[in-house]
Amino acid sequence: MAWMFSSLLQVSLFCLAISGVSVSGATFSPVLPPSYPLAVRNPYLSAWVPGNQVANLATATPQFWQGQNLTWSVLARVGGTTYKLFGAPAALSSSVAATLMSAEYTSSHSVFTLAARDVATFTLDFFSPVSPKNYVRQSLPFSYLTVSVDAKTASKVQIYSDIDETWTGQSGATVSTFTKSGGVTLFQLSVNGAVQYSENARSQALWGQTILGAKASTGITITHGSGTPSAIRAEFASNGSLSNAAPAFATGNVVAISQGLGSITSGSVTFGIGYVREAAINYLGNARTGYYRAQYPDTLSALSFFFDDYADALSESKTSDSLLVQKAVAAAGTNYSDILLLTTRQAYGGSDLTIPNDTLNTSDIMVFLKEISSDGNVNTLDVLFPAFPIWYVMSPEYLRFLLEPILQYLETGRWKQPFAIHDIGTHYPNATGHDDQVEEDMPVEESGNLILLAYAYITATGNTAWGQDYLSIFTKYADYLVTGGLNEPVQLATNDCCGPLANQTNLAIKAAIALNAYGKLFGAENYSSVGLSFANQLFTNGLGLDSAKTHFKLQYGSNVTYGKDSDYAVVFNIFPDILFNLGTFPSSAFDMLASYYPTQQGQAGVPLDSRVDWSSTFWTHWAGAAGAKQTGGVEVRDMFIDNVWAFMTNGMNTPPFSDRWFAVPGSGGLIGGTGDVVGAFDTWRNRPVVGGHFAVLALDGPGQF
Ligand SMILES: *[C@@H]1O[C@H](CO)[C@@H](O)[C@H](O)[C@H]1NC(C)=O
Ligand SMILES: *[C@@H]1O[C@H](CO)[C@@H](O)[C@H](O)[C@H]1NC(C)=O
Ligand SMILES: *[C@@H]1O[C@H](CO)[C@@H](O)[C@H](O)[C@H]1NC(C)=O
Ligand SMILES: *[C@@H]1O[C@H](CO)[C@@H](O)[C@H](O)[C@H]1NC(C)=O
Ligand SMILES: *[C@@H]1O[C@H](CO)[C@@H](O)[C@H](O)[C@H]1NC(C)=O
Ligand SMILES: *[C@@H]1O[C@H](CO)[C@@H](O)[C@H](O)[C@H]1NC(C)=O
Ligand SMILES: *[C@@H]1O[C@H](CO)[C@@H](O)[C@H](O)[C@H]1NC(C)=O
Ligand SMILES: *[C@@H]1O[C@H](CO)[C@@H](O)[C@H](O)[C@H]1NC(C)=O
Ligand SMILES: *[C@@H]1O[C@H](CO)[C@@H](O)[C@H](O)[C@H]1NC(C)=O
């Protein structure tokens, strides 16, 4: 399949060239995204570089996901001349900015190739492994930066990287420690006296340690230094090495590592960058730590292993990167593949894979997910639900690891409502529950989500015993849906920005499917019949339809605001009916949707419902996947995918993959300001919900990797 990959790449490069995205002669494959992931592994290790800066990579400024600048520079010296490769300030006397030749992203690498005059070519490979079945590898809070060089003639080459306290979340209180042991060179920066589990105002963790490290290997001379950036960079530029001094850290300083390759024509060096939290998560008052700590209980041993694991991690990534391209292209073409490759690190990078900090019991795995950007809630059920297709496709066990902390909390009885909880903590990393019963209630939404996620996990893995363990919880929420799933009091659903409403058609569709799923999962046909009767009323009897029966309205009932024929909703909740082949809704419902959605296509997409001017990248993937097997459904699926691709590549945006954009001009109505710019992203960045882009691929079945 390799031939397929490369010929498709050429096609999309050709498209780029004609659409003018080729900047200053560099090529971008598969496309130029809004932002490139550099070190993206968990909610607190999330460094990116905006796409509009990479043409000048040598002086680009990387950012934390929320947009604040990070200092992270890379310099190289060839035969005595210093070249700026990345993140290096304009003013470094007598140095030469290398020129970008190409930029590429895969699902785990962002790779930049630069020319240092005609003397050498450098490749910077920012590699954040996505290895959800290798729990040690996945939980390590580090990323690789490998710098490779090809020189025209044998020359002395040295490569340098530095960082500063922009990574610690609080300047002015930084403590630096330096360790050289077992071949590992390690700087750790932390905030003196930081409060455990606290964040700064821009979402950076304060209580851990930022690390920059390297490991000795044959033929490479490692030196280190710390001081003002001008002094340390000048020292590297003039001497090609650092003085091995690590004085007390002062604000404004950098810590730096240089690796000398000797006289060579080609070679490479690797740096590790990371953010370590021993107490990673506060789960109901108990500290949980990274899974890796069962084997590597301290930062030095973990980092040493991380370097030793490089070849295996690289080989795994090459296999899964190309498998993903192959599967995505086969499922829905190159636009789809381009989207999934940019999605993967962000989706897995929203979570931490943990075990208890005290027992380090590796059978007690829990994954915690941060509702990044929207509010910081922990394991929000209506974030797990939209994101679940990525785990379903790549690592179904994750579904259990994500649900365990919720279910174990519900089992304590401390959550007293008759419906499922929204999340298990108001702000990551404090998964402390809601004993006060105060949270953002979404009764039908979360009750349906929990049942459908359990259905996804159990059917993907065959672990029916687990379903029995929590049967009473699932039954309680199924009973809630029987009562409240069709005659729905005013309540919020997942698009909470739009306010609470009664009788939301899309929500009732979820209730119907969840009840049928519960019935099938636990052999309780009477629940399935309630689900089928909801579906029958909503669709066949037309309760949820407009009078001409062309689409589902936003609301149904006699006393609702958005129940007019012109009101519609993209009913993404219908997708699990197709994915799980439940048959809750007849095939004609999906035919109707396939005919309807194209009629709502606006300037840059289909607004998510008739109130709003924006669309959602992941929910429209769900809607596209739902109809993909119907007549006309492939065209609708591709319309939704192409809309997201156009948004991702329109050159108007620079944050990490935003999942919401303005699809039509704002009308100044309820939700749709007149200043909204069509094609621009709307507020959110780096949310793990993008995992929902895997919905189309999920149709090929669970556990494909
Ligand atoms: C962040 O970096 C950009 C690009 O180098 C620069 O223009 C901007 O002023 C920086 N912002 C701050 C707050 O330092
Ligand atoms: C987590 O809880 C601790 C202890 O109550 C608090 O100090 C910290 O600020 C909280 N973290 C966040 C991000 O809210
Ligand atoms: C280069 O190394 C020499 C000898 O170690 C040292 O005296 C000198 O200060 C270094 N140069 C710079 C610019 O730091
Ligand atoms: C986590 O475990 C380590 C090693 O046993 C211990 O030193 C540390 O205090 C623990 N942290 C918390 C917050 O319990
Ligand atoms: C480890 O965790 C598993 C799963 O929670 C539990 O069944 C087992 O008893 C635990 N083992 C120990 C030694 O605590
Ligand atoms: C389904 O049948 C079971 C067993 O008889 C009963 O406990 C449950 O209440 C019934 N549920 C519904 C929705 O009919
Ligand atoms: C919601 O739908 C139910 C069932 O059709 C209906 O009885 C109820 O009146 C509707 N509520 C509103 C506010 O229209
Ligand atoms: C219609 O809904 C409004 C707002 O929810 C409510 O105040 C009113 O009593 C309802 N009218 C009827 C006839 O149910
Ligand atoms: C990708 O999407 C764009 C923009 O919507 C569309 O013009 C193009 O034809 C699509 N490319 C492929 C290969 O489907």
mmCIF file of C-alpha atoms in Angstrom, residues 195-331:
data_model
loop_
_atom_site.group_PDB
_atom_site.id
_atom_site.type_symbol
_atom_site.label_atom_id
_atom_site.label_comp_id
_atom_site.label_asym_id
_atom_site.label_seq_id
_atom_site.Cartn_x
_atom_site.Cartn_y
_atom_site.Cartn_z
ATOM 1 C CA VAL A 195 0.171 24.316 45.227
ATOM 2 C CA GLN A 196 -0.468 20.676 44.398
ATOM 3 C CA TYR A 197 -2.944 20.123 41.559
ATOM 4 C CA SER A 198 -3.087 23.823 40.701
ATOM 5 C CA GLU A 199 -3.058 25.481 37.301
ATOM 6 C CA ASN A 200 -2.255 29.002 36.201
ATOM 7 C CA ALA A 201 -4.908 31.169 34.583
ATOM 8 C CA ARG A 202 -3.955 29.839 31.153
ATOM 9 C CA SER A 203 -4.311 26.133 31.899
ATOM 10 C CA GLN A 204 -0.671 25.207 32.541
ATOM 11 C CA ALA A 205 0.011 22.888 35.469
ATOM 12 C CA LEU A 206 2.082 24.453 38.241
ATOM 13 C CA TRP A 207 2.951 21.558 40.510
ATOM 14 C CA GLY A 208 5.072 19.366 38.254
ATOM 15 C CA GLN A 209 8.470 19.555 36.618
ATOM 16 C CA THR A 210 9.284 20.635 33.077
ATOM 17 C CA ILE A 211 12.112 18.524 31.748
ATOM 18 C CA LEU A 212 14.682 18.867 29.004
ATOM 19 C CA GLY A 213 17.017 15.922 28.568
ATOM 20 C CA ALA A 214 19.282 13.872 26.358
ATOM 21 C CA LYS A 215 20.995 10.512 26.623
ATOM 22 C CA ALA A 216 24.556 9.634 25.770
ATOM 23 C CA SER A 217 25.196 7.486 22.741
ATOM 24 C CA THR A 218 28.288 6.449 20.849
ATOM 25 C CA GLY A 219 30.090 9.268 19.091
ATOM 26 C CA ILE A 220 27.994 12.037 20.636
ATOM 27 C CA THR A 221 29.384 14.557 23.127
ATOM 28 C CA ILE A 222 26.767 16.103 25.373
ATOM 29 C CA THR A 223 27.346 19.379 27.206
ATOM 30 C CA HIS A 224 24.971 21.594 29.120
ATOM 31 C CA GLY A 225 24.646 25.136 30.339
ATOM 32 C CA SER A 226 22.321 27.610 31.933
ATOM 33 C CA GLY A 227 22.251 31.396 31.903
ATOM 34 C CA THR A 228 20.880 34.254 29.891
ATOM 35 C CA PRO A 229 19.802 33.197 26.422
ATOM 36 C CA SER A 230 22.163 35.674 24.800
ATOM 37 C CA ALA A 231 25.180 34.354 26.720
ATOM 38 C CA ILE A 232 24.377 30.658 26.398
ATOM 39 C CA ARG A 233 23.452 30.823 22.709
ATOM 40 C CA ALA A 234 26.563 32.911 22.010
ATOM 41 C CA GLU A 235 28.665 30.368 23.854
ATOM 42 C CA PHE A 236 27.277 27.597 21.677
ATOM 43 C CA ALA A 237 27.743 29.710 18.559
ATOM 44 C CA SER A 238 31.353 30.477 19.315
ATOM 45 C CA ASN A 239 32.487 27.243 20.987
ATOM 46 C CA GLY A 240 30.104 24.577 19.683
ATOM 47 C CA SER A 241 29.686 23.336 23.211
ATOM 48 C CA LEU A 242 28.570 24.551 26.620
ATOM 49 C CA SER A 243 30.593 24.892 29.786
ATOM 50 C CA ASN A 244 28.742 22.237 31.821
ATOM 51 C CA ALA A 245 27.759 24.781 34.420
ATOM 52 C CA ALA A 246 24.274 24.824 35.915
ATOM 53 C CA PRO A 247 24.113 27.799 38.257
ATOM 54 C CA ALA A 248 20.989 28.672 40.232
ATOM 55 C CA PHE A 249 18.179 29.652 37.884
ATOM 56 C CA ALA A 250 17.357 33.319 37.446
ATOM 57 C CA THR A 251 14.277 34.704 35.720
ATOM 58 C CA GLY A 252 14.979 35.192 32.042
ATOM 59 C CA ASN A 253 17.498 32.348 31.915
ATOM 60 C CA VAL A 254 17.428 29.310 29.691
ATOM 61 C CA VAL A 255 18.609 25.785 30.367
ATOM 62 C CA ALA A 256 20.360 24.268 27.382
ATOM 63 C CA ILE A 257 21.831 21.043 26.054
ATOM 64 C CA SER A 258 24.279 20.737 23.177
ATOM 65 C CA GLN A 259 25.075 17.513 21.367
ATOM 66 C CA GLY A 260 28.235 17.293 19.269
ATOM 67 C CA LEU A 261 28.299 14.722 16.472
ATOM 68 C CA GLY A 262 31.984 15.008 15.556
ATOM 69 C CA SER A 263 32.998 15.311 11.925
ATOM 70 C CA ILE A 264 30.271 13.664 9.861
ATOM 71 C CA THR A 265 28.252 13.837 6.668
ATOM 72 C CA SER A 266 25.090 12.502 8.270
ATOM 73 C CA GLY A 267 23.815 11.759 11.738
ATOM 74 C CA SER A 268 21.159 12.621 14.268
ATOM 75 C CA VAL A 269 20.597 13.493 17.908
ATOM 76 C CA THR A 270 17.494 13.261 20.072
ATOM 77 C CA PHE A 271 16.219 15.509 22.845
ATOM 78 C CA GLY A 272 13.407 14.750 25.262
ATOM 79 C CA ILE A 273 10.982 17.384 26.470
ATOM 80 C CA GLY A 274 8.248 16.808 28.986
ATOM 81 C CA TYR A 275 6.178 17.699 31.986
ATOM 82 C CA VAL A 276 6.156 15.292 34.940
ATOM 83 C CA ARG A 277 3.469 15.142 37.650
ATOM 84 C CA GLU A 278 4.087 12.406 40.194
ATOM 85 C CA ALA A 279 0.682 13.038 41.736
ATOM 86 C CA ALA A 280 -0.986 13.360 38.342
ATOM 87 C CA ILE A 281 -4.667 13.224 39.286
ATOM 88 C CA ASN A 282 -6.621 13.696 42.472
ATOM 89 C CA TYR A 283 -9.280 10.969 42.357
ATOM 90 C CA LEU A 284 -11.673 11.339 45.276
ATOM 91 C CA GLY A 285 -8.802 12.419 47.492
ATOM 92 C CA ASN A 286 -6.377 9.705 46.367
ATOM 93 C CA ALA A 287 -3.375 10.535 44.218
ATOM 94 C CA ARG A 288 -3.025 8.690 40.933
ATOM 95 C CA THR A 289 0.159 8.626 38.910
ATOM 96 C CA GLY A 290 1.256 7.708 35.392
ATOM 97 C CA TYR A 291 1.091 3.997 34.561
ATOM 98 C CA TYR A 292 4.782 4.038 33.679
ATOM 99 C CA ARG A 293 5.737 4.654 37.317
ATOM 100 C CA ALA A 294 5.034 1.024 38.215
ATOM 101 C CA GLN A 295 8.168 0.210 36.209
ATOM 102 C CA TYR A 296 10.033 3.523 36.255
ATOM 103 C CA PRO A 297 9.291 5.122 39.602
ATOM 104 C CA ASP A 298 11.254 8.330 39.124
ATOM 105 C CA THR A 299 11.861 10.841 36.379
ATOM 106 C CA LEU A 300 15.448 9.801 35.706
ATOM 107 C CA SER A 301 14.651 6.124 35.161
ATOM 108 C CA ALA A 302 11.525 6.991 33.160
ATOM 109 C CA LEU A 303 13.433 9.362 30.901
ATOM 110 C CA SER A 304 16.267 6.903 30.476
ATOM 111 C CA PHE A 305 13.768 4.259 29.375
ATOM 112 C CA PHE A 306 12.080 6.802 27.087
ATOM 113 C CA PHE A 307 15.357 7.269 25.182
ATOM 114 C CA ASP A 308 16.057 3.520 25.110
ATOM 115 C CA ASP A 309 12.545 2.959 23.736
ATOM 116 C CA TYR A 310 13.045 5.345 20.805
ATOM 117 C CA ALA A 311 13.651 2.774 18.064
ATOM 118 C CA ASP A 312 10.653 0.668 19.073
ATOM 119 C CA ALA A 313 8.395 3.693 19.488
ATOM 120 C CA LEU A 314 9.491 4.971 16.078
ATOM 121 C CA SER A 315 8.891 1.678 14.377
ATOM 122 C CA GLU A 316 5.448 1.366 15.964
ATOM 123 C CA SER A 317 4.575 4.904 14.878
ATOM 124 C CA LYS A 318 5.585 4.277 11.278
ATOM 125 C CA THR A 319 3.362 1.227 11.146
ATOM 126 C CA SER A 320 0.355 2.909 12.696
ATOM 127 C CA ASP A 321 0.825 6.162 10.754
ATOM 128 C CA SER A 322 0.696 4.328 7.451
ATOM 129 C CA LEU A 323 -2.094 2.017 8.579
ATOM 130 C CA LEU A 324 -4.183 5.041 9.469
ATOM 131 C CA VAL A 325 -3.605 6.677 6.091
ATOM 132 C CA GLN A 326 -4.441 3.465 4.307
ATOM 133 C CA LYS A 327 -7.640 2.884 6.295
ATOM 134 C CA ALA A 328 -8.815 6.484 6.174
ATOM 135 C CA VAL A 329 -8.196 6.787 2.426
ATOM 136 C CA ALA A 330 -9.996 3.512 1.830
ATOM 137 C CA ALA A 331 -12.899 4.637 4.016
#
